[in-house]
Amino acid sequence: MPTTETIQLPTDTDVPALWAEAAARAAAWLQARDLAAREAIVLLPFAALLGPARAAFAAASGFGGWPPRIETPLTLAAALGPPPQALPGHVSGDVLVDRLAAGARVRRLLGAAEPAMSLGDLEHLATLLVDAAHRVRDAALARPPAQRPAFLAVVGARTAGGSAAGSAGGAAGPAQLEARLLGAAVSWCAEGVSAATDRLFAHRPTAWIAVEIGGFDALIDGVLAQEGSDDVTAARSAHDPVPVLRLVADAPPDSPFAGVARPALATRWLCDDAEDEARAAALAVIEALDAGRTPVALVALDRSLVRRVRALLERADVPLIDETGWQLSTTRAAARLMALLRAAQAPPGSDAWLDWLTTWPSADAAALRSLEAAWRGRRRVPDRAAGARLEHAAAQHLVPLAQPGRRGLHDWLQGLAACLRADDSAAQLAADDAGTQVLAALRLDDDGMSWGAEADAPTLDLAAFAAWVAAALEVRSYTPLPGAGAAVVITPLARATLRPFAHAVVPAADHRHLGQAAPAASLVGEALAAEFGLGTRAEARQRQRFALAQLMRVPAITLLRRRLDEGEVVADSPDLQWLLLEAARRGAPPWPLDAAPTPRRELAATPLAPPHPVAAGALPAALSATQVEALRDCPYRFFARAVLRLDEPAELEADVAKRDYGEWLHLVLQHFHAARAAPGAAVLDDATRLQQAAAQATTEQGLDEAGLLPFRASFEAFAPAYLRWVVQREATGWHWQAGEVDAHAAPAALAPTVLRGRLDRVDAGPEGTRQVIDYKTGDAAKLRRKVAEPLEDTQLAFYAALLGDATPLQACYLALDGRDAPREIAHADVQRSAAALVAGLADEMRRVRDGATLDALGEGEVCEHCEARGLCRRDHWCTPAVDPEAA
């Protein structure tokens, strides 16, 4: 009698009927061989099938009242004994542990070439090494322990040629380096591999019964195949081989969709885009629940799309069971932990500190607002002392992590644990589901001591440790707790097979996600993978086809896809088209592709009118040039800036920009002229004095020399031209009188409002004439257009009003940019413009005090770039304003 038999299960039955058939076939096979059913073992590929299989086998007759034991390889191995202790240095199968050991192996492999590699390159090579080692390890573990050395020797000999060539010629190119890494991965596995599932090869039930679903399982196949092996039979000379029954639920590989069952209720929906598809998928789930078709499987082919569907279902209060989860690094708990590590690497006053302090339990909200205001350089800082105390306490809290130098992973993890325990952070993480998984992923419950000896082999600086933590959180998945009474299960396609779902919703059933195995970066080529059973893309495609075919056993199914994805056309899945063609050959009715239904609600229109605020009793006591210009541009802009006193917060960290260069150049010229005019000033040539002023301004503003470098190049070209301009100007009788002048004026017509401002520069000229100069690093052509209509130029007219009309006054912009810089752009008859400005401003202030509204104009160039546009809701007005000039 043969040791192994194979029985093909029907492909055209539903899930309950299939499990009943499998149980009946297993019972008849055991009875025919007079084998005790209770000592037989049924092996399933994954744990989600245990429930329906056990229920079906328990209900079946023919087992003599005691059905077989139903397990997966992992559950059976766990029941046979505790997991073996991994030997230090061996491939453990844990990505994080093995990456620690892989880093040292990569460095040894590179040798003298290591210093030329960046930290990111080294991490990438370690990741490739671990991936290759795990693939070889999995293939070795699917073989009996006695056969593994020979298998690894053959794989090692197969990969030794490329490795030896790379060693002889050095890691001169990517191909040679990858060959050496692959050889190192095989050698690493050859040092020894083991797992808890090794016990399965020594276990002897009365019979093995395997249910093959979605393609063969390599480990199950290896356990069953050994029963017919001559080596195993010889080793067990005192025992007969264990009988094996394979129950195959899949169709033949060359025709995976031939004769498969078809849902009684099937729909295909076509959506416009990803958002439309998410809404339609959520609608399909809710409709299935309303119709009583439960449980519902939401198949996760596109993880990002399914997360959007999940959010929509949660908004509709639909409880869920999520078997896919998402990256642990994307949870709020992980973000808090990474914010702590980034703050430890950054100086106070940085964005990293602010991000961390907003999540730090010990940070008082009021003190944090004060500290942020001080960091942003605001003039009004409430309770500055409280902010300073918070900054000091935060710095002390980061001491366990902020110490310089390289340390072992255990030391870093102890420092991180100390920071978390110093306040309520650890308790808050432990009270949160995702936080608990973060602590477990990093093994912080014992300060990371359970990572083993590999954790102290490499020494890391703080940046490398933070990168390791980020990688640790990325490779771990967060699995949310199931909702109470959940009847919707989010699951991968492969895990949806042969489960008692009443309805399956399959979004992203398109050519990108269903029927295409995405290539992954790997050292193992397809030819080598096929030769040694390391898993190929073709096998992955075949498994997906089998899973799709098994899903057809569900009574109802909704398949969705979109027309466009990020601007590219999306087509039907080729596997789905194959399935429909097979069905058409059998005369089954077609599944039309219909437009996805779009639920609509009629809402009463609520037109949004432009705002018309009044500020009769809230006008500022003093007006600046910027506020007056805002009033002339748009009254509502003035309302936002001057009345509500809103402003955009300054960035804590930013690259040196054109505005920073302008402020720096203002300060340079101020220091230069002040030093020249100071009594008893050192005798220096102007070129040296200007360079000293530049260095002083850089220090005072705390600018980064490297970031300022592109602007310093412009400054070096500007400096000699400016000094020539100074000499020529002084030859005509003009001399620098003062800079950065704070000026105030109280015209009687404006009472009680006063004017205030700061003048960049005031020069004294012939016959007591003065000239106010405003430095500009902007477009000179734009400045010329401003002064071409003197009454439209607010800034110089405002400055002239500040100085009054007691003495003759001139005004000009001094353009500091461009090939012809510096260039004077004069405002003709500026005192006349100043008088007109004060008169017009006085009239406007009287109107506002009398109750006139500060209307939002919603037109012109200013409106296009106004920072208050979101406040006035310009883009939501019921009747958009029309630019009269454009009309």
PDB file of C-alpha atoms in Angstrom, residues 211-321:
ATOM      1  CA  VAL A 211      -5.060  20.176   3.504  1.00  0.00           C
ATOM      2  CA  GLU A 212      -3.378  21.998   0.624  1.00  0.00           C
ATOM      3  CA  ILE A 213      -4.931  25.426   0.054  1.00  0.00           C
ATOM      4  CA  GLY A 214      -3.477  28.267  -1.995  1.00  0.00           C
ATOM      5  CA  GLY A 215      -0.498  26.223  -3.176  1.00  0.00           C
ATOM      6  CA  PHE A 216       1.853  23.968  -1.253  1.00  0.00           C
ATOM      7  CA  ASP A 217       3.376  24.964   2.067  1.00  0.00           C
ATOM      8  CA  ALA A 218       7.146  24.309   1.959  1.00  0.00           C
ATOM      9  CA  LEU A 219       7.425  23.260   5.615  1.00  0.00           C
ATOM     10  CA  ILE A 220       4.384  20.963   5.505  1.00  0.00           C
ATOM     11  CA  ASP A 221       5.618  19.527   2.236  1.00  0.00           C
ATOM     12  CA  GLY A 222       9.033  18.851   3.795  1.00  0.00           C
ATOM     13  CA  VAL A 223       7.548  17.096   6.823  1.00  0.00           C
ATOM     14  CA  LEU A 224       5.350  14.878   4.663  1.00  0.00           C
ATOM     15  CA  ALA A 225       7.967  14.217   2.011  1.00  0.00           C
ATOM     16  CA  GLN A 226      10.405  12.730   4.525  1.00  0.00           C
ATOM     17  CA  GLU A 227       8.048   9.801   5.127  1.00  0.00           C
ATOM     18  CA  GLY A 228       8.858   8.475   1.679  1.00  0.00           C
ATOM     19  CA  SER A 229      12.557   9.255   1.893  1.00  0.00           C
ATOM     20  CA  ASP A 230      14.986   6.315   1.896  1.00  0.00           C
ATOM     21  CA  ASP A 231      17.186   8.081   4.434  1.00  0.00           C
ATOM     22  CA  VAL A 232      14.330   8.481   6.858  1.00  0.00           C
ATOM     23  CA  THR A 233      13.084   4.931   6.341  1.00  0.00           C
ATOM     24  CA  ALA A 234      16.559   3.557   7.062  1.00  0.00           C
ATOM     25  CA  ALA A 235      16.867   5.712  10.150  1.00  0.00           C
ATOM     26  CA  ARG A 236      13.534   4.363  11.366  1.00  0.00           C
ATOM     27  CA  SER A 237      14.171   0.742  10.574  1.00  0.00           C
ATOM     28  CA  ALA A 238      12.235  -0.292  13.675  1.00  0.00           C
ATOM     29  CA  HIS A 239       9.140   1.628  12.555  1.00  0.00           C
ATOM     30  CA  ASP A 240       6.993   1.759   9.458  1.00  0.00           C
ATOM     31  CA  PRO A 241       6.688   5.100   7.628  1.00  0.00           C
ATOM     32  CA  VAL A 242       3.811   7.275   8.771  1.00  0.00           C
ATOM     33  CA  PRO A 243       0.946   7.215   6.227  1.00  0.00           C
ATOM     34  CA  VAL A 244       0.302  10.537   4.516  1.00  0.00           C
ATOM     35  CA  LEU A 245      -2.900  11.902   2.976  1.00  0.00           C
ATOM     36  CA  ARG A 246      -2.893  15.083   0.944  1.00  0.00           C
ATOM     37  CA  LEU A 247      -6.282  16.756   0.485  1.00  0.00           C
ATOM     38  CA  VAL A 248      -5.840  19.242  -2.359  1.00  0.00           C
ATOM     39  CA  ALA A 249      -8.443  22.005  -2.471  1.00  0.00           C
ATOM     40  CA  ASP A 250      -6.821  23.860  -5.395  1.00  0.00           C
ATOM     41  CA  ALA A 251      -7.457  23.345  -9.078  1.00  0.00           C
ATOM     42  CA  PRO A 252      -4.543  22.196 -11.286  1.00  0.00           C
ATOM     43  CA  PRO A 253      -1.792  24.864 -11.524  1.00  0.00           C
ATOM     44  CA  ASP A 254      -2.109  25.216 -15.317  1.00  0.00           C
ATOM     45  CA  SER A 255      -5.855  25.956 -15.035  1.00  0.00           C
ATOM     46  CA  PRO A 256      -6.379  27.434 -11.539  1.00  0.00           C
ATOM     47  CA  PHE A 257      -9.856  28.803 -12.355  1.00  0.00           C
ATOM     48  CA  ALA A 258     -11.274  25.742 -14.125  1.00  0.00           C
ATOM     49  CA  GLY A 259     -14.478  24.542 -12.508  1.00  0.00           C
ATOM     50  CA  VAL A 260     -14.259  26.797  -9.454  1.00  0.00           C
ATOM     51  CA  ALA A 261     -17.379  27.758  -7.551  1.00  0.00           C
ATOM     52  CA  ARG A 262     -18.997  31.087  -8.394  1.00  0.00           C
ATOM     53  CA  PRO A 263     -20.767  33.348  -5.903  1.00  0.00           C
ATOM     54  CA  ALA A 264     -24.538  33.468  -6.118  1.00  0.00           C
ATOM     55  CA  LEU A 265     -24.341  37.252  -5.770  1.00  0.00           C
ATOM     56  CA  ALA A 266     -21.458  38.976  -7.550  1.00  0.00           C
ATOM     57  CA  THR A 267     -20.954  42.614  -8.527  1.00  0.00           C
ATOM     58  CA  ARG A 268     -18.114  44.575 -10.099  1.00  0.00           C
ATOM     59  CA  TRP A 269     -17.874  48.306  -9.513  1.00  0.00           C
ATOM     60  CA  LEU A 270     -15.777  50.840 -11.405  1.00  0.00           C
ATOM     61  CA  CYS A 271     -14.724  53.960  -9.484  1.00  0.00           C
ATOM     62  CA  ASP A 272     -13.187  57.228 -10.576  1.00  0.00           C
ATOM     63  CA  ASP A 273     -10.164  57.356  -8.273  1.00  0.00           C
ATOM     64  CA  ALA A 274      -8.783  55.981  -5.023  1.00  0.00           C
ATOM     65  CA  GLU A 275     -11.001  58.126  -2.796  1.00  0.00           C
ATOM     66  CA  ASP A 276     -14.088  57.141  -4.761  1.00  0.00           C
ATOM     67  CA  GLU A 277     -13.040  53.486  -4.512  1.00  0.00           C
ATOM     68  CA  ALA A 278     -12.602  53.728  -0.745  1.00  0.00           C
ATOM     69  CA  ARG A 279     -16.084  55.211  -0.346  1.00  0.00           C
ATOM     70  CA  ALA A 280     -17.584  52.517  -2.589  1.00  0.00           C
ATOM     71  CA  ALA A 281     -15.833  49.723  -0.689  1.00  0.00           C
ATOM     72  CA  ALA A 282     -17.113  51.078   2.626  1.00  0.00           C
ATOM     73  CA  LEU A 283     -20.603  51.259   1.118  1.00  0.00           C
ATOM     74  CA  ALA A 284     -20.355  47.634  -0.052  1.00  0.00           C
ATOM     75  CA  VAL A 285     -19.398  46.502   3.452  1.00  0.00           C
ATOM     76  CA  ILE A 286     -22.249  48.434   5.063  1.00  0.00           C
ATOM     77  CA  GLU A 287     -24.775  47.113   2.537  1.00  0.00           C
ATOM     78  CA  ALA A 288     -23.653  43.538   3.262  1.00  0.00           C
ATOM     79  CA  LEU A 289     -24.071  44.113   6.997  1.00  0.00           C
ATOM     80  CA  ASP A 290     -27.511  45.637   6.481  1.00  0.00           C
ATOM     81  CA  ALA A 291     -28.539  42.608   4.394  1.00  0.00           C
ATOM     82  CA  GLY A 292     -27.419  40.243   7.155  1.00  0.00           C
ATOM     83  CA  ARG A 293     -24.565  38.737   5.130  1.00  0.00           C
ATOM     84  CA  THR A 294     -22.055  38.316   7.954  1.00  0.00           C
ATOM     85  CA  PRO A 295     -19.222  37.927   8.562  1.00  0.00           C
ATOM     86  CA  VAL A 296     -17.772  40.170   5.835  1.00  0.00           C
ATOM     87  CA  ALA A 297     -14.205  39.885   4.551  1.00  0.00           C
ATOM     88  CA  LEU A 298     -12.556  43.135   3.475  1.00  0.00           C
ATOM     89  CA  VAL A 299      -9.623  41.897   1.410  1.00  0.00           C
ATOM     90  CA  ALA A 300      -6.458  43.992   1.729  1.00  0.00           C
ATOM     91  CA  LEU A 301      -4.764  44.113  -1.674  1.00  0.00           C
ATOM     92  CA  ASP A 302      -3.847  47.808  -1.380  1.00  0.00           C
ATOM     93  CA  ARG A 303      -2.869  48.580   2.208  1.00  0.00           C
ATOM     94  CA  SER A 304      -3.172  52.358   1.921  1.00  0.00           C
ATOM     95  CA  LEU A 305      -6.585  52.097   0.280  1.00  0.00           C
ATOM     96  CA  VAL A 306      -7.854  49.674   2.922  1.00  0.00           C
ATOM     97  CA  ARG A 307      -6.687  52.011   5.688  1.00  0.00           C
ATOM     98  CA  ARG A 308      -8.876  54.698   4.133  1.00  0.00           C
ATOM     99  CA  VAL A 309     -11.805  52.244   3.974  1.00  0.00           C
ATOM    100  CA  ARG A 310     -11.183  51.369   7.609  1.00  0.00           C
ATOM    101  CA  ALA A 311     -11.338  55.053   8.568  1.00  0.00           C
ATOM    102  CA  LEU A 312     -14.661  55.448   6.757  1.00  0.00           C
ATOM    103  CA  LEU A 313     -16.110  52.369   8.453  1.00  0.00           C
ATOM    104  CA  GLU A 314     -14.957  53.549  11.875  1.00  0.00           C
ATOM    105  CA  ARG A 315     -16.622  56.888  11.186  1.00  0.00           C
ATOM    106  CA  ALA A 316     -19.830  54.900  10.552  1.00  0.00           C
ATOM    107  CA  ASP A 317     -19.330  53.058  13.896  1.00  0.00           C
ATOM    108  CA  VAL A 318     -18.692  49.698  12.218  1.00  0.00           C
ATOM    109  CA  PRO A 319     -16.584  47.471  14.557  1.00  0.00           C
ATOM    110  CA  LEU A 320     -13.678  45.734  12.838  1.00  0.00           C
ATOM    111  CA  ILE A 321     -11.161  42.939  13.204  1.00  0.00           C
TER     112      ILE A 321
END
